[in-house]
Coordinates of C-alpha atoms in Angstrom, one line a residue:
Chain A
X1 CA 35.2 11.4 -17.1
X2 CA 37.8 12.3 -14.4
X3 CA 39.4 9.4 -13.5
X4 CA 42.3 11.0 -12.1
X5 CA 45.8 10.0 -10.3
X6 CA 47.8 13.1 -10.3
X7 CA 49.7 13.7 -7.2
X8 CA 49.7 16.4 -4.9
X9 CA 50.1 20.2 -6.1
X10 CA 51.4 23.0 -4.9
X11 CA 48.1 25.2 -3.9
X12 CA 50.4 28.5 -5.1
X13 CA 50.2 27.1 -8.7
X14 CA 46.4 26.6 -9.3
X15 CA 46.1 30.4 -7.8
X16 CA 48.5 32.0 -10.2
X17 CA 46.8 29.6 -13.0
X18 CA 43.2 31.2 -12.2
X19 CA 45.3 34.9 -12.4
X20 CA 46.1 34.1 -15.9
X21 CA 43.5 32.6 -16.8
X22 CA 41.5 36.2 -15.6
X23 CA 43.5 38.5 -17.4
X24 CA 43.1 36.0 -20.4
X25 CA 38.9 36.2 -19.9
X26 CA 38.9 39.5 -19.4
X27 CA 41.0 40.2 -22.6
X28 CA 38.4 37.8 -24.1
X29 CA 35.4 40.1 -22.9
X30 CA 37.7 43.2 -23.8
X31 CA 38.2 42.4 -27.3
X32 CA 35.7 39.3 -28.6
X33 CA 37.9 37.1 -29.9
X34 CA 37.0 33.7 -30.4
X35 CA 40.6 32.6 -31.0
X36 CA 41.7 34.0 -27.5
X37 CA 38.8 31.7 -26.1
X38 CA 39.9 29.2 -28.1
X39 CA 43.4 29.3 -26.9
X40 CA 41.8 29.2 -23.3
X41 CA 40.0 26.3 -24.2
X42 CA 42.7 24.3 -25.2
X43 CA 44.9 25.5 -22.4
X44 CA 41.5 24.6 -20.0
X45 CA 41.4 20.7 -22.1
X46 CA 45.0 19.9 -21.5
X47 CA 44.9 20.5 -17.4
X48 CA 41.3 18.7 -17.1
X49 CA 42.1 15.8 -19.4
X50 CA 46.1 15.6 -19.7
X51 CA 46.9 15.8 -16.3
X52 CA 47.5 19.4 -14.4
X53 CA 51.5 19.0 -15.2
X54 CA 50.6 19.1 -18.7
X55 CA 48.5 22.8 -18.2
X56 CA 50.5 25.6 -19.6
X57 CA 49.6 27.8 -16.5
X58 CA 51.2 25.1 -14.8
X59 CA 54.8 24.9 -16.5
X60 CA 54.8 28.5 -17.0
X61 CA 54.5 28.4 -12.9
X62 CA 57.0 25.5 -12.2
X63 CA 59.5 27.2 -14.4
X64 CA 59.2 31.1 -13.7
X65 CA 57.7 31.6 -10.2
X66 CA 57.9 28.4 -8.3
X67 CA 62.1 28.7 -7.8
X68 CA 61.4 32.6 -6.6
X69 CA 59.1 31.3 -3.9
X70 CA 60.6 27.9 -2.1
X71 CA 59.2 24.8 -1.1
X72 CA 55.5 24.8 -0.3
X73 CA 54.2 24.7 3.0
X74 CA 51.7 22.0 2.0
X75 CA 49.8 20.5 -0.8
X76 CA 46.3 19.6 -1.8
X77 CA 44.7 17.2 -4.0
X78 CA 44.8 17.8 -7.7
X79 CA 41.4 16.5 -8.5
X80 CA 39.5 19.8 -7.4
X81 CA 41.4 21.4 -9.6
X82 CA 41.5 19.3 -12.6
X83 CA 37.5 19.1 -11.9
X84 CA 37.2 23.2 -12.3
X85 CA 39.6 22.7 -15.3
X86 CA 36.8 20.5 -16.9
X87 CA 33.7 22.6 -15.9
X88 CA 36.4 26.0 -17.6
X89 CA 36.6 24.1 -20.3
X90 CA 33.0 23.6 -20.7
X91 CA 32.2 27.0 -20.8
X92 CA 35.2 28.3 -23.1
X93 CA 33.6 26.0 -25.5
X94 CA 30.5 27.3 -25.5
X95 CA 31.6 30.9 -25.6
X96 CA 34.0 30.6 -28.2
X97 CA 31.4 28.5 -30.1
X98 CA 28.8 31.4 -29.6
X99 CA 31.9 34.5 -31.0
X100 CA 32.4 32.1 -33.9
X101 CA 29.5 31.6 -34.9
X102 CA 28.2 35.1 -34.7
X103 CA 26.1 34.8 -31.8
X104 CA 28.3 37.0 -29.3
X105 CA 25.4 37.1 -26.4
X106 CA 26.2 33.4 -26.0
X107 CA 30.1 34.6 -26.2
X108 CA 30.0 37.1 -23.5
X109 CA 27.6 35.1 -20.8
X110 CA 29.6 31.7 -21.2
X111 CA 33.1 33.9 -20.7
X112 CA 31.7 35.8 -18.0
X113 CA 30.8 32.5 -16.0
X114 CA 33.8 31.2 -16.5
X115 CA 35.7 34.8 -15.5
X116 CA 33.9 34.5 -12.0
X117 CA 34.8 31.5 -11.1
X118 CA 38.5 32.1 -12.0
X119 CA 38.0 35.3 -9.8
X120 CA 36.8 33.6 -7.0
X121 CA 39.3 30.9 -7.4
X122 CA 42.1 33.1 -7.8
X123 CA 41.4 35.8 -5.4
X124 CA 39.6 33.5 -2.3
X125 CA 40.7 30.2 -3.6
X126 CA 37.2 28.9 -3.7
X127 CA 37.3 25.5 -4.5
X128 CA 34.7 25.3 -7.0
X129 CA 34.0 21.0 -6.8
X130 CA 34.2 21.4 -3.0
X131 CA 31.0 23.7 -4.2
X132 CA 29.1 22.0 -6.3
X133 CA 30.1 18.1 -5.7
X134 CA 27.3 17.0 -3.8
X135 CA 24.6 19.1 -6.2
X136 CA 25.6 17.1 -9.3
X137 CA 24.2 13.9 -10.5
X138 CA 26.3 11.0 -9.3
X139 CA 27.3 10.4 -12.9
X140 CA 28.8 13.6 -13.8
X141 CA 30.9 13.5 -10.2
X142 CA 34.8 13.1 -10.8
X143 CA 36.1 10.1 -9.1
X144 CA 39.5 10.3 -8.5
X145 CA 41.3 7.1 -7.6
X146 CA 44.1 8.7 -5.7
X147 CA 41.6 10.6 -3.0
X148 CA 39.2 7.3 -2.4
X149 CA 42.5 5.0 -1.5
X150 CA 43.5 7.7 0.8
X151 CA 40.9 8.2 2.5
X152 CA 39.3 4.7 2.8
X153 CA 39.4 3.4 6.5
X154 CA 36.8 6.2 7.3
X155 CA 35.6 4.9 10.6
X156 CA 37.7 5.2 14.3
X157 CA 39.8 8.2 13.2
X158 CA 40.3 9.3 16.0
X159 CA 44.0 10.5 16.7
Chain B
X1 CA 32.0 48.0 -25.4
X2 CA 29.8 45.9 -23.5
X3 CA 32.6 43.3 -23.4
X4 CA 34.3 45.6 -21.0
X5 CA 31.3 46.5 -19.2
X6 CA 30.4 43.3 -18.9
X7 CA 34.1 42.3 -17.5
X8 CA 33.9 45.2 -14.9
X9 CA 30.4 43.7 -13.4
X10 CA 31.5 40.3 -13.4
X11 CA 34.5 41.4 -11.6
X12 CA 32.5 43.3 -9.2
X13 CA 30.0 40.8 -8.4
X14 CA 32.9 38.0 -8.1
X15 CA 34.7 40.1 -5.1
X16 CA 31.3 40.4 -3.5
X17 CA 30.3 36.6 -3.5
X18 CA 33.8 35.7 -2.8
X19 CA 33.8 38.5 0.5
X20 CA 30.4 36.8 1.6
X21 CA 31.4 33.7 1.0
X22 CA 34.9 34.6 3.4
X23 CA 32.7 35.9 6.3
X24 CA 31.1 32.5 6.4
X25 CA 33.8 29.9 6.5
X26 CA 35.4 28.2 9.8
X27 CA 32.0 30.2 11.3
X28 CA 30.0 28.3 13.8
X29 CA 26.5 28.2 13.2
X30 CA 24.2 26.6 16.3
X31 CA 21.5 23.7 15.5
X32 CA 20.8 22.3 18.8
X33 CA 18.4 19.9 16.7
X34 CA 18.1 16.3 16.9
X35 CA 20.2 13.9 14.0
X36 CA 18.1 12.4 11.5
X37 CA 18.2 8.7 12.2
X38 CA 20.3 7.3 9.2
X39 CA 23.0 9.5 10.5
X40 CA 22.4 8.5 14.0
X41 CA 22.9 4.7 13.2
X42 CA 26.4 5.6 11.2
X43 CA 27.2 7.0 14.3
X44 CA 25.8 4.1 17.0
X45 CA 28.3 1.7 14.1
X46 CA 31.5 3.7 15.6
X47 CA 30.0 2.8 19.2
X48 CA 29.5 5.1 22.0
X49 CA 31.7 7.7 23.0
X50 CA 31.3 9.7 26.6
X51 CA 32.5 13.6 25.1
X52 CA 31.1 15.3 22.0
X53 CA 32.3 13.4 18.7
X54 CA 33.3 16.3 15.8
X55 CA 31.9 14.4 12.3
X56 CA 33.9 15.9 9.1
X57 CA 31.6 15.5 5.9
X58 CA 34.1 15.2 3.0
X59 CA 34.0 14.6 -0.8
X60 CA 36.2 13.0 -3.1
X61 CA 36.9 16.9 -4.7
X62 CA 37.6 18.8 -1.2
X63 CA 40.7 21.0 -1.7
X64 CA 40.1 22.1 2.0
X65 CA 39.3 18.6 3.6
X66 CA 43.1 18.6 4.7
X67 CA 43.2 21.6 6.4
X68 CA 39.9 20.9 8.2
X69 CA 41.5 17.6 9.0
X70 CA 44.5 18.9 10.5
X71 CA 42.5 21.3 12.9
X72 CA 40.1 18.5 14.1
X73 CA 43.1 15.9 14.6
X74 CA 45.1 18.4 16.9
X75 CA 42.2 19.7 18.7
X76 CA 40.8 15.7 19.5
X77 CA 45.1 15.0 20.0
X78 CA 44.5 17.8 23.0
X79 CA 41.4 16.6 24.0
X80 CA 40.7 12.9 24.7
X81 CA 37.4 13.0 25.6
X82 CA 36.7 14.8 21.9
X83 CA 36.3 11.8 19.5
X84 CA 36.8 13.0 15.7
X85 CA 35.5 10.8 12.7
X86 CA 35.0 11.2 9.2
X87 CA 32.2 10.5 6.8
X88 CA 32.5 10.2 2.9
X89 CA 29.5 11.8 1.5
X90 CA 30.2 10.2 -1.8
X91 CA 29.5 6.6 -0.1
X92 CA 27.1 8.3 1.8
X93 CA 24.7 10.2 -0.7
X94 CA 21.9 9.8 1.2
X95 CA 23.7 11.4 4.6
X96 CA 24.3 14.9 2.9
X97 CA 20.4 15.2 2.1
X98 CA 18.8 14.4 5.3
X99 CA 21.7 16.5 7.1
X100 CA 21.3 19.7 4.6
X101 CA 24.9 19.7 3.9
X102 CA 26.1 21.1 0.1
X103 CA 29.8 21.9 0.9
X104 CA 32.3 20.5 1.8
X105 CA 34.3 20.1 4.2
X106 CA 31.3 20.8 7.1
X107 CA 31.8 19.8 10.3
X108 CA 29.1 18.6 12.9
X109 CA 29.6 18.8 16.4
X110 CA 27.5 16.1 18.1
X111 CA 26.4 15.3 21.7
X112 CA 27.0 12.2 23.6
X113 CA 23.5 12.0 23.6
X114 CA 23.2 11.9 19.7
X115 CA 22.1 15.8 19.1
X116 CA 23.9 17.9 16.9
X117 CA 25.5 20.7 18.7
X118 CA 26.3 22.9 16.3
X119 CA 28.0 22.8 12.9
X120 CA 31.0 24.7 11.3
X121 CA 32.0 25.1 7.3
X122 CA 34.7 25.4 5.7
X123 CA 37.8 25.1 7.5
X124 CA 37.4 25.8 11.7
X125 CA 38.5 28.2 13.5
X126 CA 40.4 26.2 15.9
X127 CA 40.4 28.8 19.3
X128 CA 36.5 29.4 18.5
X129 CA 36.0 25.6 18.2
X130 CA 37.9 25.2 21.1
X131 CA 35.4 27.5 22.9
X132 CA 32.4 26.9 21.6
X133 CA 33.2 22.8 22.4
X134 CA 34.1 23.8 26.4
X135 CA 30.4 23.5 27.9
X136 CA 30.2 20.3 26.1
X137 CA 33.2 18.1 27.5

């Protein structure tokens, strides 16, 4: 599912991503509309299965707030964050699945979920695969390419 | 209505996990317990080492494995006699069961003698790793 080979991000852009996407989920809860969740979907589809430069978030930081803040200090791995794209997207589709098809309950939980773990991404930078990776079934575990040729020779690393 | 309600406690209730979840990262928790034996054969394959040996349990999805990293490789740079190695949980599975371990990155510190020592997750504190490693060179 996530066979991935993004390069590096800068960590700054996933953060302000999960702001967005917060005050999007919480204009969600605020007004019940399953075409802002909708919108969050497809904004939550295009990062997990696109490729993180193609997330709107994304461009929206590359071209408005990345030249106000310089160079980054240092960069991670995009496949955490394309993985917590996926498991977003997940939930916006149930919850814009439950609004639309008058079943708001289902609505409101799924965009809650998916509310705290933008929170806790945004505000701590919880890394929500770093989390959950070794709870899930090996077949729903993202793979990504780039990470297992980096960190192959495992053994003797000693510096 | 309830939709704001409902945003207010999930906001509330996010700050507090995240705050708990702050206090325990980089913290060093003692074990002073013996390693289960399939970990204790990964580490007999790297060969013996006279100092403590810091394992770093990663994942393929770790967006704080590099910063972990970075604190182990200067602290063993300082230190020769603390040997640092790294083990892949995903080529591991079995590893991460026997040793407890749900997050990543964790670090084990481990005796000369095979014991674990302690263990730290998150990202370490590098001056309280420093210290707590001391009695152990």
């Amino acid at each position: 599912m996530f066979r991935l080979s993004d390069p590096p991000v800068d960590p700054r852009g996933p953060r302000f991503a999960a702001w967005v996407t917060t005050a999007v989920l919480v204009a969600v809860l605020v007004s019940g509309s399953a075409l802002l969740l909708g919108a969050q979907a497809v904004v939550f589809a295009l990062g997990a299965f696109a490729g993180l430069r193609f997330s709107p978030y994304g461009v929206l930081y590359r071209a408005a707030v990345a030249p106000r803040l310089g160079p980054p200090t240092e960069r991670e791995d995009a496949s955490p964050v394309r993985f917590a794209q996926g498991v977003g997207f997940a939930f916006a589709v149930v919850g814009t699945a439950g609004y639309a098809l008058g079943a708001p309950v289902i609505g409101i939980v799924a965009t809650a979920m998916a509310l705290g773990a933008a929170i806790l991404n945004a505000a701590f930078g919880i890394c929500l695969g770093c989390e959950v990776y070794l709870r899930l079934p090996a077949r729903w575990r993202p793979q990504p390419s780039t990470v297992k040729a980096r960190n192959n020779p495992q053994r003797g690393a000693t510096a | 209505m309830t939709g704001v309600w409902v945003a207010l406690v999930t906001i509330a209730v996010a700050v507090l996990i995240g705050l708990l979840w702050q206090a325990r990262q980089g913290r060093i928790r003692n074990r002073a317990t013996a390693l289960p034996p399939p970990v204790r054969a990964w580490l007999a394959e790297a060969g013996p080492h006279d100092g403590p040996t810091l394992v770093m349990l990663s994942t393929p999805v770790c967006a704080r494995c590099p910063q972990a990293r970075a604190v182990l490789r200067e602290l063993a740079g300082d230190t020769p006699s603390i040997r640092r190695l790294e083990l892949d949980l995903d080529t591991h599975p079995a590893l991460a069961d026997e040793l407890g371990v749900r997050s990543t990155p964790t670090t084990l510190a481990v005796s000369r003698s095979g014991h674990e020592l302690f263990r730290v997750a998150g990202v370490p504190r590098r001056a309280e790793l420093r210290e707590a490693l001391a009695p152990h060179l």
